[in-house]
JSON list of C-alpha atoms in Angstrom, two decimals:
[
{"chain": "A", "resi": 1, "resn": "MET", "atom": "CA", "xyz": [-41.19, -21.38, 22.30]},
{"chain": "A", "resi": 2, "resn": "LEU", "atom": "CA", "xyz": [-39.09, -21.71, 18.90]},
{"chain": "A", "resi": 3, "resn": "TYR", "atom": "CA", "xyz": [-39.71, -24.93, 18.57]},
{"chain": "A", "resi": 4, "resn": "TYR", "atom": "CA", "xyz": [-43.54, -24.58, 18.61]},
{"chain": "A", "resi": 5, "resn": "LEU", "atom": "CA", "xyz": [-42.89, -21.36, 15.74]},
{"chain": "A", "resi": 6, "resn": "CYS", "atom": "CA", "xyz": [-40.70, -24.60, 13.67]},
{"chain": "A", "resi": 7, "resn": "SER", "atom": "CA", "xyz": [-43.78, -26.77, 13.66]},
{"chain": "A", "resi": 8, "resn": "PHE", "atom": "CA", "xyz": [-45.98, -24.84, 13.16]},
{"chain": "A", "resi": 9, "resn": "GLN", "atom": "CA", "xyz": [-43.57, -23.41, 9.98]},
{"chain": "A", "resi": 10, "resn": "SER", "atom": "CA", "xyz": [-43.31, -27.13, 8.92]},
{"chain": "A", "resi": 11, "resn": "SER", "atom": "CA", "xyz": [-47.25, -27.99, 9.10]},
{"chain": "A", "resi": 12, "resn": "VAL", "atom": "CA", "xyz": [-47.86, -24.46, 7.00]},
{"chain": "A", "resi": 13, "resn": "GLU", "atom": "CA", "xyz": [-45.71, -25.46, 4.67]},
{"chain": "A", "resi": 14, "resn": "GLU", "atom": "CA", "xyz": [-47.08, -29.02, 4.75]},
{"chain": "A", "resi": 15, "resn": "ALA", "atom": "CA", "xyz": [-50.25, -27.42, 4.47]},
{"chain": "A", "resi": 16, "resn": "VAL", "atom": "CA", "xyz": [-49.44, -25.97, 1.50]},
{"chain": "A", "resi": 17, "resn": "LEU", "atom": "CA", "xyz": [-47.61, -28.59, -0.49]},
{"chain": "A", "resi": 18, "resn": "MET", "atom": "CA", "xyz": [-50.69, -30.85, 0.25]},
{"chain": "A", "resi": 19, "resn": "LYS", "atom": "CA", "xyz": [-52.93, -28.34, -0.89]},
{"chain": "A", "resi": 20, "resn": "PRO", "atom": "CA", "xyz": [-53.39, -29.62, -4.66]},
{"chain": "A", "resi": 21, "resn": "TYR", "atom": "CA", "xyz": [-53.92, -33.55, -3.26]},
{"chain": "A", "resi": 22, "resn": "TYR", "atom": "CA", "xyz": [-57.02, -32.25, -1.47]},
{"chain": "A", "resi": 23, "resn": "TYR", "atom": "CA", "xyz": [-58.41, -30.52, -3.63]},
{"chain": "A", "resi": 24, "resn": "TYR", "atom": "CA", "xyz": [-57.75, -33.37, -6.94]},
{"chain": "A", "resi": 25, "resn": "ASN", "atom": "CA", "xyz": [-59.32, -35.46, -3.95]},
{"chain": "A", "resi": 26, "resn": "VAL", "atom": "CA", "xyz": [-62.52, -33.55, -3.23]},
{"chain": "A", "resi": 27, "resn": "PHE", "atom": "CA", "xyz": [-62.72, -33.21, -7.31]},
{"chain": "A", "resi": 28, "resn": "PHE", "atom": "CA", "xyz": [-62.08, -36.66, -8.12]},
{"chain": "A", "resi": 29, "resn": "GLU", "atom": "CA", "xyz": [-65.18, -37.45, -4.91]},
{"chain": "A", "resi": 30, "resn": "ILE", "atom": "CA", "xyz": [-67.31, -34.89, -6.48]},
{"chain": "A", "resi": 31, "resn": "GLN", "atom": "CA", "xyz": [-66.90, -36.50, -10.09]},
{"chain": "A", "resi": 32, "resn": "THR", "atom": "CA", "xyz": [-67.50, -40.00, -8.41]},
{"chain": "A", "resi": 33, "resn": "LYS", "atom": "CA", "xyz": [-70.33, -39.33, -6.75]},
{"chain": "A", "resi": 34, "resn": "LEU", "atom": "CA", "xyz": [-71.91, -37.84, -10.33]},
{"chain": "A", "resi": 35, "resn": "GLY", "atom": "CA", "xyz": [-70.99, -39.92, -11.89]},
{"chain": "A", "resi": 36, "resn": "PHE", "atom": "CA", "xyz": [-72.94, -42.59, -9.70]},
{"chain": "A", "resi": 37, "resn": "VAL", "atom": "CA", "xyz": [-75.92, -40.62, -9.82]},
{"chain": "A", "resi": 38, "resn": "PHE", "atom": "CA", "xyz": [-75.52, -41.01, -13.64]},
{"chain": "A", "resi": 39, "resn": "PHE", "atom": "CA", "xyz": [-75.35, -44.30, -13.99]},
{"chain": "A", "resi": 40, "resn": "ALA", "atom": "CA", "xyz": [-78.15, -44.80, -11.46]},
{"chain": "A", "resi": 41, "resn": "LEU", "atom": "CA", "xyz": [-80.35, -42.27, -13.69]},
{"chain": "A", "resi": 42, "resn": "THR", "atom": "CA", "xyz": [-79.36, -44.12, -16.81]},
{"chain": "A", "resi": 43, "resn": "HIS", "atom": "CA", "xyz": [-79.73, -47.90, -15.67]},
{"chain": "A", "resi": 44, "resn": "LEU", "atom": "CA", "xyz": [-80.91, -48.08, -12.14]},
{"chain": "A", "resi": 45, "resn": "ILE", "atom": "CA", "xyz": [-83.67, -46.20, -12.95]},
{"chain": "A", "resi": 46, "resn": "PRO", "atom": "CA", "xyz": [-86.80, -48.04, -14.99]},
{"chain": "A", "resi": 47, "resn": "ARG", "atom": "CA", "xyz": [-88.48, -46.10, -17.82]},
{"chain": "A", "resi": 48, "resn": "SER", "atom": "CA", "xyz": [-86.81, -42.21, -15.92]},
{"chain": "A", "resi": 49, "resn": "PRO", "atom": "CA", "xyz": [-86.45, -39.05, -18.72]},
{"chain": "A", "resi": 50, "resn": "TYR", "atom": "CA", "xyz": [-81.99, -39.82, -18.52]},
{"chain": "A", "resi": 51, "resn": "SER", "atom": "CA", "xyz": [-82.64, -44.29, -19.50]},
{"chain": "A", "resi": 52, "resn": "PHE", "atom": "CA", "xyz": [-81.24, -45.00, -23.04]}
]
């Protein structure tokens, strides 16, 4: 019982420590997807309203 409690606590601590990295990864992924969509709108689609 004590072992499970200790492992649970360590996993909680790990989750708390990893949370910023997780949020950063999600933000980076969203930013990359938005950048790709913007690139597609500006460069790949001819005569789109966003193409320069």
